[in-house]
XYZ file of C-alpha atoms in Angstrom:
749
model
C -16.835 12.200 66.198
C -18.922 10.931 63.302
C -20.186 13.393 60.785
C -23.137 13.734 58.437
C -22.658 15.443 55.104
C -24.507 16.783 52.133
C -24.343 14.906 48.848
C -23.403 17.356 46.165
C -25.530 15.909 43.401
C -28.861 15.696 45.199
C -28.568 17.845 48.337
C -29.680 14.751 50.294
C -28.561 13.377 53.627
C -25.727 10.897 54.013
C -23.421 9.898 56.797
C -20.303 7.786 56.890
C -21.156 4.122 56.484
C -18.449 3.238 58.931
C -20.292 5.122 61.665
C -22.978 3.783 63.976
C -26.572 4.227 62.807
C -28.448 7.485 63.302
C -30.520 5.917 66.036
C -27.473 5.030 68.112
C -25.990 8.508 68.523
C -28.204 11.471 69.291
C -25.796 14.178 68.158
C -25.423 12.805 64.635
C -26.977 15.595 62.575
C -27.369 15.823 58.838
C -27.307 18.790 56.422
C -29.933 18.933 53.732
C -31.289 21.638 51.455
C -34.813 22.661 52.416
C -35.866 23.318 48.838
C -35.453 19.636 47.973
C -37.806 18.181 50.634
C -40.797 16.302 49.283
C -42.915 15.628 52.376
C -40.806 12.735 53.634
C -40.916 11.209 57.098
C -40.509 13.768 59.847
C -37.532 13.013 62.071
C -37.227 14.769 65.394
C -33.956 15.031 67.322
C -34.269 15.732 71.017
C -31.098 17.141 72.560
C -30.279 15.695 75.990
C -30.262 18.066 78.958
C -26.551 17.577 79.572
C -23.647 17.971 77.202
C -21.969 14.738 75.972
C -18.451 14.495 77.334
C -16.862 14.144 73.907
C -18.227 17.600 72.934
C -16.825 19.452 75.954
C -13.449 20.286 74.389
C -15.160 21.937 71.427
C -17.597 23.852 73.582
C -14.832 25.486 75.549
C -13.174 27.119 72.516
C -16.217 28.689 70.895
C -15.769 32.441 70.412
C -18.466 34.946 71.267
C -18.852 35.890 67.614
C -19.541 32.283 66.614
C -21.987 31.887 69.475
C -23.816 35.022 68.379
C -23.936 33.625 64.893
C -25.578 30.425 66.068
C -27.979 32.440 68.238
C -29.147 34.358 65.194
C -29.528 31.135 63.234
C -31.736 29.675 65.950
C -33.893 32.786 65.828
C -34.331 32.353 62.112
C -35.218 28.706 62.612
C -37.978 29.795 64.976
C -39.299 32.071 62.238
C -39.151 29.241 59.741
C -41.101 27.047 62.111
C -43.852 29.583 62.230
C -44.007 29.738 58.449
C -44.218 26.131 57.406
C -45.234 22.646 58.508
C -43.959 19.365 57.249
C -46.606 16.726 56.597
C -45.971 12.992 56.260
C -48.098 9.896 56.022
C -46.296 8.334 58.972
C -44.102 9.763 61.754
C -40.864 8.249 62.938
C -39.405 9.754 66.121
C -35.894 9.307 67.456
C -35.010 9.909 71.092
C -31.711 9.747 72.859
C -32.104 6.046 73.508
C -32.370 5.445 69.804
C -35.689 3.577 70.043
C -38.422 3.869 67.440
C -41.603 5.562 68.676
C -44.990 6.585 67.242
C -45.212 3.629 64.895
C -43.005 1.480 62.747
C -41.631 2.084 59.255
C -43.889 -0.080 57.085
C -44.890 -0.496 53.464
C -47.132 2.519 53.628
C -44.002 4.651 54.108
C -41.549 2.692 52.021
C -41.812 2.671 48.280
C -39.690 1.584 45.386
C -36.681 3.827 44.710
C -36.222 5.235 48.222
C -32.665 5.489 49.494
C -32.357 4.163 53.028
C -29.880 3.086 55.703
C -30.259 -0.323 57.363
C -28.392 -2.421 59.893
C -26.954 -5.430 58.083
C -25.707 -6.962 61.323
C -24.271 -5.858 64.642
C -21.101 -4.618 62.906
C -22.316 -3.138 59.649
C -24.667 -0.380 58.563
C -25.239 -0.086 54.798
C -27.030 2.085 52.254
C -29.595 0.429 50.020
C -32.441 1.156 47.622
C -35.914 -0.275 48.217
C -36.978 -2.531 45.299
C -40.296 -4.237 46.199
C -42.303 -5.543 49.188
C -41.495 -9.024 50.451
C -44.544 -10.357 52.232
C -46.612 -8.147 54.533
C -43.819 -6.245 56.273
C -40.422 -7.018 54.785
C -38.811 -5.297 51.762
C -36.363 -6.435 49.137
C -33.442 -3.975 48.885
C -30.261 -3.673 46.798
C -27.367 -2.452 48.931
C -24.195 -0.545 48.155
C -22.277 -3.756 47.545
C -24.729 -4.912 44.873
C -26.245 -7.568 47.145
C -30.014 -8.062 47.086
C -31.617 -9.121 50.354
C -34.859 -8.965 52.310
C -34.899 -6.775 55.424
C -37.302 -6.146 58.288
C -38.625 -2.676 59.221
C -36.725 -2.904 62.521
C -33.447 -2.976 60.589
C -34.088 0.406 58.919
C -32.269 3.178 60.762
C -32.894 6.119 58.395
C -34.705 7.070 55.178
C -32.852 9.705 53.159
C -35.208 12.664 52.576
C -35.764 14.236 49.185
C -34.609 11.216 47.164
C -37.004 9.360 44.871
C -36.533 6.696 42.176
C -32.894 6.237 43.136
C -30.818 3.773 41.109
C -28.886 1.376 43.371
C -25.951 1.397 40.904
C -25.370 5.080 41.779
C -24.916 4.490 45.522
C -21.120 4.423 45.204
C -21.083 7.796 43.428
C -23.410 9.127 46.095
C -21.022 8.013 48.857
C -17.958 9.451 47.078
C -19.527 12.865 46.477
C -20.869 12.972 49.995
C -17.444 12.407 51.528
C -16.065 15.347 49.551
C -18.468 17.671 51.329
C -17.674 16.745 54.906
C -17.865 19.891 57.039
C -18.134 19.009 60.736
C -17.642 22.492 62.157
C -21.054 23.946 61.487
C -22.797 20.797 62.736
C -20.828 20.897 65.977
C -21.843 24.510 66.575
C -25.461 23.724 65.831
C -25.487 20.638 68.051
C -23.840 22.485 70.945
C -26.532 25.147 70.692
C -29.206 22.453 70.888
C -27.526 20.967 73.936
C -27.283 24.355 75.602
C -30.906 25.278 74.935
C -32.334 21.779 75.366
C -34.303 22.382 72.184
C -35.602 20.017 69.543
C -35.665 20.627 65.802
C -36.967 18.676 62.871
C -34.573 17.209 60.370
C -35.845 19.649 57.753
C -35.243 22.616 60.035
C -31.819 21.375 60.980
C -30.993 20.924 57.311
C -31.272 24.701 56.949
C -28.651 25.413 59.602
C -25.708 25.290 57.236
C -27.352 27.647 54.736
C -28.432 30.054 57.466
C -24.977 30.089 58.978
C -23.455 30.671 55.558
C -25.791 33.594 54.997
C -25.018 35.059 58.394
C -21.309 34.730 57.817
C -21.613 36.302 54.365
C -23.730 39.097 55.781
C -21.180 39.842 58.492
C -18.366 39.818 55.918
C -20.339 42.140 53.653
C -21.023 44.495 56.558
C -17.364 44.543 57.437
C -16.328 45.260 53.848
C -19.013 47.951 53.551
C -17.759 49.723 56.662
C -14.197 49.562 55.337
C -15.384 51.049 52.028
C -17.318 53.782 53.830
C -14.126 54.548 55.726
C -12.291 54.978 52.415
C -15.013 57.307 51.154
C -14.947 59.399 54.320
C -11.172 59.618 54.172
C -11.225 60.747 50.529
C -13.928 63.314 51.276
C -11.909 64.809 54.094
C -8.831 65.783 52.114
C -8.285 68.787 49.834
C -9.017 68.693 46.110
C -5.366 68.265 45.166
C -4.907 65.434 47.685
C -7.792 63.277 46.495
C -6.836 59.701 45.539
C -6.334 59.290 41.767
C -9.281 57.874 39.857
C -7.451 54.686 38.935
C -6.877 53.867 42.625
C -10.594 53.038 42.933
C -10.274 50.267 40.348
C -7.349 48.288 41.770
C -9.511 46.075 44.018
C -12.383 44.253 42.298
C -14.857 44.702 45.146
C -14.109 48.403 45.505
C -14.363 48.814 41.738
C -17.767 47.112 41.755
C -19.048 49.522 44.401
C -17.646 52.572 42.598
C -19.097 51.434 39.266
C -22.454 50.873 40.960
C -22.377 54.427 42.322
C -21.406 55.762 38.895
C -24.232 53.871 37.176
C -26.665 55.089 39.836
C -25.450 58.664 39.345
C -26.291 58.674 35.641
C -29.467 56.539 35.923
C -27.816 53.710 34.004
C -27.804 50.731 36.394
C -27.400 47.540 34.386
C -29.124 45.343 36.951
C -30.793 45.335 40.357
C -27.495 44.436 42.044
C -25.903 47.729 40.992
C -28.947 49.682 42.130
C -29.053 47.858 45.475
C -25.295 48.254 46.030
C -25.416 51.992 45.385
C -28.439 52.394 47.653
C -26.719 50.560 50.508
C -23.615 52.744 50.170
C -25.592 55.985 50.123
C -27.585 54.863 53.166
C -24.380 53.942 55.009
C -23.030 57.409 54.212
C -26.190 59.017 55.593
C -27.220 60.338 52.165
C -30.570 60.230 50.353
C -30.794 57.449 47.785
C -30.920 59.780 44.779
C -28.788 60.112 41.653
C -27.711 63.620 42.673
C -26.431 62.256 46.002
C -24.342 59.711 44.119
C -23.000 62.427 41.802
C -22.025 64.678 44.699
C -20.402 61.801 46.574
C -18.282 60.829 43.569
C -17.278 64.481 43.179
C -16.441 64.745 46.884
C -14.060 61.781 46.739
C -12.391 63.058 43.564
C -13.615 60.257 41.287
C -15.657 62.743 39.249
C -14.274 66.194 38.435
C -16.305 69.035 39.948
C -17.780 69.889 36.550
C -18.261 66.335 35.278
C -20.315 66.069 32.084
C -22.939 63.519 33.077
C -24.526 63.359 29.622
C -21.178 62.343 28.150
C -21.234 59.378 30.555
C -24.935 58.616 30.069
C -24.623 58.327 26.316
C -21.360 56.370 26.609
C -19.686 58.535 23.988
C -16.388 57.066 22.809
C -13.943 59.958 22.740
C -10.775 58.017 21.941
C -9.608 56.194 18.824
C -8.228 52.677 18.875
C -4.606 52.019 17.958
C -5.862 50.265 14.839
C -7.716 53.388 13.632
C -4.811 55.687 14.487
C -2.449 53.412 12.595
C -4.787 53.403 9.577
C -4.920 57.218 9.702
C -1.122 57.418 9.737
C -0.987 55.161 6.694
C -3.365 57.447 4.803
C -1.185 60.460 5.549
C 1.910 58.658 4.248
C 0.125 57.658 1.032
C -0.030 60.892 -0.967
C -1.754 59.424 -4.052
C -4.851 61.315 -5.183
C -7.325 59.421 -7.412
C -8.556 62.733 -8.901
C -5.165 64.384 -9.371
C -5.357 64.529 -13.167
C -8.906 65.913 -13.166
C -8.440 68.812 -10.762
C -8.855 72.369 -11.966
C -6.140 74.755 -10.842
C -7.808 77.617 -8.966
C -4.730 78.712 -7.037
C -4.897 82.122 -8.737
C -8.070 83.037 -6.818
C -8.036 85.019 -3.589
C -9.582 82.614 -1.081
C -11.141 83.600 2.259
C -11.657 80.992 4.993
C -13.935 82.479 7.654
C -14.696 80.603 10.869
C -14.628 80.900 14.633
C -11.203 81.709 16.014
C -10.723 78.351 17.720
C -11.835 76.187 14.760
C -9.926 72.900 14.819
C -10.530 72.003 11.207
C -11.407 74.223 8.240
C -13.574 72.654 5.597
C -14.867 75.558 3.486
C -13.602 78.793 1.940
C -14.914 81.444 -0.487
C -13.857 83.401 -3.576
C -15.651 85.967 -5.754
C -15.191 88.160 -8.790
C -17.310 90.502 -10.878
C -17.871 89.571 -14.514
C -17.716 92.072 -17.361
C -21.514 92.183 -17.585
C -21.720 93.210 -13.919
C -22.899 89.850 -12.622
C -21.193 88.230 -9.659
C -19.448 84.886 -9.780
C -18.683 83.153 -6.503
C -16.832 79.961 -5.615
C -17.561 77.837 -2.573
C -14.489 75.662 -2.007
C -15.074 72.601 0.175
C -12.350 70.390 1.667
C -12.074 67.025 -0.077
C -11.579 64.220 2.479
C -12.579 61.630 -0.140
C -9.167 62.119 -1.740
C -7.898 60.168 1.288
C -10.835 58.134 2.594
C -12.796 55.605 0.572
C -16.299 54.237 1.313
C -16.205 51.119 3.470
C -12.628 51.592 4.695
C -11.704 51.347 8.383
C -11.522 55.113 8.727
C -14.844 55.548 6.932
C -16.622 52.995 9.145
C -15.285 54.687 12.257
C -16.450 58.093 10.984
C -19.894 56.663 10.296
C -20.022 55.156 13.791
C -19.453 58.613 15.235
C -21.733 60.360 12.730
C -20.466 63.843 13.521
C -17.821 65.765 15.382
C -18.952 66.730 18.874
C -18.242 70.295 19.912
C -18.421 71.036 23.628
C -17.234 74.049 25.633
C -14.655 71.816 27.274
C -13.409 69.754 24.315
C -13.899 68.755 20.692
C -14.283 65.101 19.742
C -13.632 64.961 15.987
C -15.296 62.584 13.567
C -11.891 61.752 12.061
C -8.651 61.259 14.015
C -7.333 64.731 14.753
C -4.036 64.444 12.890
C -5.744 63.120 9.770
C -8.382 65.871 9.880
C -5.935 68.688 10.575
C -2.990 67.704 8.391
C -4.551 65.706 5.584
C -8.046 67.082 5.072
C -8.334 70.662 6.357
C -7.771 73.731 4.244
C -4.572 75.494 5.322
C -3.546 79.076 4.746
C -0.880 79.466 2.078
C -0.837 75.734 1.244
C -2.064 74.064 -1.923
C -5.109 72.033 -0.912
C -7.420 69.570 -2.625
C -11.032 70.753 -2.789
C -14.389 70.338 -4.449
C -15.265 73.775 -5.823
C -18.820 74.876 -6.604
C -18.866 77.979 -8.810
C -22.054 80.006 -9.305
C -22.902 82.931 -11.520
C -25.774 84.949 -10.037
C -28.468 86.810 -11.886
C -28.683 90.477 -10.973
C -31.668 89.569 -8.791
C -29.795 86.870 -6.855
C -31.013 83.700 -8.562
C -28.654 81.069 -10.003
C -27.759 81.749 -13.645
C -25.179 78.976 -14.116
C -22.998 76.687 -11.997
C -20.236 74.065 -12.086
C -19.152 71.348 -9.660
C -15.553 70.175 -10.105
C -12.452 68.854 -8.368
C -9.901 71.575 -7.783
C -6.754 72.732 -6.069
C -6.768 76.035 -4.174
C -4.411 78.068 -2.015
C -6.311 79.754 0.852
C -5.183 83.374 1.201
C -6.751 84.454 4.507
C -7.939 82.668 7.612
C -10.356 85.137 9.196
C -12.513 85.088 12.292
C -16.080 86.337 11.977
C -15.134 89.409 13.931
C -12.162 90.325 11.735
C -14.103 89.569 8.529
C -16.969 91.845 9.651
C -14.456 94.574 10.404
C -12.890 94.245 6.932
C -16.320 94.397 5.297
C -17.150 97.503 7.312
C -13.861 99.181 6.310
C -14.647 98.529 2.608
C -10.967 98.438 1.666
C -10.149 98.657 -2.043
C -7.506 95.927 -1.763
C -10.156 93.560 -0.374
C -12.606 94.071 -3.225
C -13.286 90.319 -3.411
C -14.581 90.316 0.161
C -16.842 93.258 -0.638
C -18.197 91.362 -3.681
C -18.896 88.319 -1.524
C -20.818 90.523 0.913
C -22.820 91.980 -1.967
C -23.598 88.481 -3.274
C -24.805 87.435 0.202
C -27.162 90.432 0.315
C -28.548 89.567 -3.137
C -29.112 85.964 -2.085
C -30.879 86.918 1.135
C -33.181 89.285 -0.755
C -33.909 86.630 -3.390
C -34.671 83.928 -0.805
C -37.033 86.224 1.078
C -38.901 86.771 -2.169
C -39.230 82.983 -2.432
C -40.825 82.869 1.025
C -37.745 82.264 3.191
C -38.105 82.876 6.916
C -35.294 84.821 8.543
C -34.431 83.048 11.810
C -31.241 84.965 12.576
C -30.729 85.267 16.309
C -27.948 85.667 18.860
C -25.513 82.769 18.972
C -23.467 81.947 22.066
C -20.236 79.987 22.334
C -18.210 79.147 25.414
C -14.669 77.841 25.676
C -13.466 76.371 28.961
C -9.704 75.959 29.047
C -9.263 73.957 32.260
C -12.572 72.170 32.993
C -11.160 69.833 35.683
C -10.191 72.716 37.948
C -12.459 73.834 40.765
C -12.888 77.282 39.173
C -12.114 76.913 35.461
C -11.738 80.004 33.286
C -14.772 80.647 31.072
C -14.534 82.570 27.805
C -17.944 83.710 26.554
C -18.580 84.711 22.935
C -21.936 86.240 21.971
C -22.408 86.673 18.236
C -25.290 88.101 16.238
C -26.105 85.881 13.277
C -27.203 89.004 11.402
C -23.655 90.420 11.463
C -22.178 90.867 7.949
C -19.575 88.074 8.105
C -21.975 85.524 9.571
C -24.597 86.475 6.973
C -21.993 86.148 4.240
C -20.902 82.643 5.255
C -24.415 81.312 5.907
C -25.723 82.592 2.559
C -22.839 80.994 0.656
C -23.379 77.677 2.440
C -27.085 77.763 1.548
C -26.192 78.616 -2.051
C -23.802 75.646 -2.221
C -26.518 73.344 -0.833
C -28.990 74.521 -3.468
C -26.467 73.959 -6.291
C -25.628 70.415 -5.156
C -29.351 69.581 -4.932
C -29.867 70.916 -8.467
C -26.786 69.049 -9.713
C -28.018 65.820 -8.128
C -31.509 66.241 -9.548
C -30.256 66.896 -13.081
C -28.004 63.824 -13.008
C -30.305 61.455 -11.053
C -27.841 61.124 -8.198
C -29.243 59.718 -4.943
C -28.283 62.227 -2.233
C -29.416 63.158 1.306
C -31.802 65.882 0.107
C -33.171 68.000 2.938
C -36.419 69.887 2.995
C -38.746 71.607 5.387
C -42.423 71.964 4.580
C -43.309 75.597 4.770
C -45.823 76.306 7.477
C -48.591 78.719 6.651
C -46.492 81.561 7.962
C -47.659 85.041 7.123
C -44.528 87.115 7.583
C -46.617 90.262 7.934
C -48.229 88.786 11.057
C -44.840 89.007 12.786
C -43.714 92.331 11.399
C -44.621 94.098 14.658
C -41.970 92.028 16.473
C -38.376 93.252 16.475
C -36.018 91.297 14.211
C -33.626 88.952 15.909
C -34.306 86.690 18.900
C -37.919 87.821 19.476
C -39.151 87.343 15.914
C -37.047 84.198 15.384
C -38.462 82.663 18.562
C -41.986 83.312 17.326
C -41.206 81.698 13.959
C -39.572 78.620 15.481
C -42.645 77.928 17.636
C -44.792 77.295 14.550
C -42.286 75.718 12.153
C -42.695 72.106 11.107
C -39.948 69.510 11.384
C -37.441 69.000 8.577
C -37.743 66.042 6.200
C -35.364 64.030 4.015
C -35.586 62.364 0.628
C -32.836 60.335 -1.040
C -34.121 60.226 -4.618
C -35.012 63.787 -5.525
C -34.900 67.265 -4.013
C -37.767 68.509 -1.847
C -38.528 72.143 -1.277
C -36.996 73.776 1.757
C -39.656 76.319 2.561
C -37.875 77.932 5.504
C -34.771 78.597 3.385
C -36.902 79.534 0.384
C -35.076 77.258 -2.093
C -36.289 74.353 -4.277
C -33.814 71.834 -2.842
C -30.954 71.591 -0.392
C -28.079 69.189 0.366
C -25.620 69.733 3.202
C -22.226 69.581 1.507
C -19.858 72.080 3.123
C -18.688 70.186 6.242
C -17.506 66.717 5.151
C -14.813 66.628 7.854
C -17.347 67.288 10.615
C -20.608 65.707 9.403
C -20.906 62.214 7.967
C -24.043 63.048 5.963
C -22.007 65.684 4.108
C -19.323 63.055 3.489
C -21.940 60.724 1.965
C -22.927 63.494 -0.443
C -19.243 63.873 -1.378
C -18.894 60.125 -2.047
C -21.848 60.241 -4.439
C -20.853 63.452 -6.249
C -17.168 62.482 -6.539
C -18.047 59.068 -7.999
C -20.265 60.745 -10.594
C -17.535 63.239 -11.544
C -15.077 60.369 -11.899
C -17.500 58.358 -14.031
C -17.584 55.500 -11.520
C -20.580 53.580 -10.254
C -22.248 55.360 -7.370
C -21.274 53.758 -4.036
C -24.774 53.939 -2.545
C -28.347 53.554 -3.737
C -31.168 55.709 -2.398
C -32.291 52.849 -0.165
C -28.814 52.370 1.268
C -28.504 56.088 1.966
C -31.838 56.065 3.751
C -30.804 53.161 5.985
C -27.492 54.782 6.839
C -29.123 58.138 7.499
C -31.473 56.701 10.127
C -28.482 55.551 12.205
C -26.420 58.665 11.601
C -29.261 61.014 12.524
C -29.616 59.246 15.879
C -25.979 60.011 16.638
C -26.360 63.557 15.431
C -29.274 64.055 17.824
C -27.130 62.744 20.689
C -24.325 65.135 19.726
C -26.771 68.030 19.571
C -28.177 67.186 22.976
C -24.668 66.939 24.411
C -23.796 70.330 22.971
C -26.970 72.032 24.204
C -26.820 70.591 27.725
C -23.106 71.346 28.094
C -23.514 74.878 26.757
C -26.370 75.575 29.179
C -24.405 74.129 32.103
C -21.484 76.475 31.489
C -23.742 79.468 30.859
C -25.305 78.833 34.279
C -21.863 78.435 35.801
C -20.881 81.762 34.215
C -23.959 83.445 35.726
C -23.367 81.797 39.114
C -20.022 83.560 39.357
C -21.329 87.024 38.526
C -21.701 89.643 41.291
C -25.163 89.581 42.849
C -25.718 93.244 42.057
C -24.953 92.866 38.341
C -27.860 93.664 36.016
C -28.546 91.930 32.696
C -30.603 93.066 29.715
C -33.375 90.691 28.733
C -35.907 90.588 25.876
C -39.458 89.363 26.490
C -39.961 86.571 23.951
C -43.497 85.543 24.938
C -45.781 85.098 27.927
C -46.063 81.636 29.427
C -48.836 82.230 31.971
C -50.239 85.432 33.433
C -47.176 87.665 34.019
C -44.609 84.867 33.772
C -42.598 85.581 30.632
C -39.966 83.704 28.631
C -36.891 85.932 28.553
C -33.718 86.003 26.475
C -30.606 87.451 28.138
C -28.962 89.222 25.208
C -25.535 89.593 26.856
C -25.335 85.885 27.668
C -27.512 84.194 25.056
C -29.603 82.086 27.400
C -33.356 81.698 27.871
C -35.128 81.701 31.225
C -38.441 82.764 32.741
C -39.435 85.355 35.319
C -42.320 87.484 36.573
C -42.468 90.811 34.749
C -44.309 93.993 35.696
C -47.820 94.784 34.531
C -47.834 96.571 31.191
C -44.801 94.780 29.750
C -45.180 93.584 26.178
C -43.547 90.988 23.926
C -40.391 92.508 22.481
C -39.787 94.852 25.409
C -36.306 94.989 26.898
C -36.081 94.834 30.681
C -33.342 94.498 33.277
C -33.019 91.509 35.580
C -30.921 90.258 38.474
C -29.745 86.674 38.844
C -31.136 85.437 42.167
C -29.948 81.830 41.821
C -27.925 79.836 39.305
C -27.242 76.142 39.927
C -25.634 74.437 36.907
C -25.865 70.872 38.196
C -29.601 71.179 38.885
C -30.287 73.351 35.797
C -31.809 76.089 37.950
C -31.830 79.746 36.924
C -33.937 82.212 38.899
C -34.282 85.792 37.649
C -35.926 88.850 39.140
C -36.909 91.960 37.237
C -35.183 95.133 38.364
C -37.844 97.484 39.700
């Protein structure tokens, strides 16, 4: 059986030159791409009423599925017919007898450059390219053998559609590429359907058969694969939590991985393209689920791909929580190299009693405190800050990685440190009883709390105590004689707070909440809740000393023209007396925060920090956790060493813009994760449990913003008539849905 094929380079029609002409065999069909048609002659094939004998063997073995496929193709062809019409200047019709009807092919149809088939003689049919008219009817053509001859219109058996300005020297390439694309099967199916239905189609319509069949086949394959994937999902959903397939099992097969990744992207509203969005939508529809991100999240949880308490923001922001082997290797090298560029310049302060006060689960300690009373009664304090620059230099691999992170990320479920953990813990952190490198800021206070004198120097210290806030507050309360230094530190903090308030500082102390989740991947992880009052003695002590250190570094930088990340906050026109009727703590702090202006930065000189009530401020006390603090250390350490400063003010400003973006992401991650676990904590509480709540403000009518003092979370609820801002009420938790960020409270009557 002779076959027609598609030429790969032009999507045009060609058939074997050894075969009889198109006009001699009615079932010789050709494939061509519909998009390449240019209004060429319309050829119509009329299928005979009976099946040709040589097709009977093929007809008998057609499966029902193939037949259905062809049926659907014919339906689509009918639709295509209704949509478009093919126009031509002259019509050439072919019937089963192979005779020309409705006019002859003449010079009005032919033009230079057309590729055509003509009968050379009774034995040969050749391809040729029309060159020019020869008389009134004949045409000069150049055939596939390079022979130029004049032919009559009656010799032309077919004009190849969609081909213009063809070069006769390329006919051989055309024939070779065409033969490579021989695919008789689809044509046989199509022709048998025509025979069965006794239908006629145009050449252009028939050219679309192959593409339509390919689409149908692809669609059926996709449907089959989708149903298999849905079966996998249903199977995974149906088993217990501990029997779910491991996460990596969903990435073994590329197609399954693509579908899972599409669902994951859809779940976090991060589809990279329309294909991912469409794929996820199809899967959700097949599963009988709404096409929403929450449906995708729940499905991925149900199959075990996501843990029950998955942190979606961590995925959305694509936070890199692991270090590369290259960075870990570089960190190991730093730990092995014990050389200290400032070793000869360090002041020995190991004789001081040093208190390191932090939360009990602190992973790295980067500040500690000392104090003594001078003979004239004034207080001298030291703020000792860990010195990571003794190990890390600007521009090194470790430094660039720390800058890329910008800050350590602290979540209830995990901590993602700015430096590799081993380097931070073993090489940089202050350790109890061990001699540690530090940058020590010493300050002598006036009796009123102002700064009388200060020094900034490299040092070595030996931390004496590692205290939690709770234990430090207890020691301060006990007022033990043997811990006189701690009592002096507490006195210094009180002096500083009083002095700052006189300078216009706004006290924003409130209740601080921390949560630690030990086993977040479990269905019911254990939640440890810590609620701390920032006005407690130990927290006041530490915060005041950190503020004091920041003021000293700003003053030091200003006096020595050192570009630093100076922080300021324009003081709003806040009349403290206007808020004196509000109780101190969360209620008054909330009122202050509502009217405060945003913080600002300068990299050339200090700017007043009105909220803190100080003339300038530089964050300096957390260089292991915050990259902006580390930048300040680089600048100060270079100055102390007498070296050129590593960064200009302009460079610091450019770096800060990138770092602050990452800091904002880290802050958002912390806040959203903290709120999620607070809601999860409330969800688990007995329905009858009552909680104390402070009325912060009224939102609308009797709807008030509340602060649950025992949990440290804000919410809103209707409150009874007569309630005032600052009142304490009792509420029940009606609903708490962490994933949807829903918290519904009801006032206890």
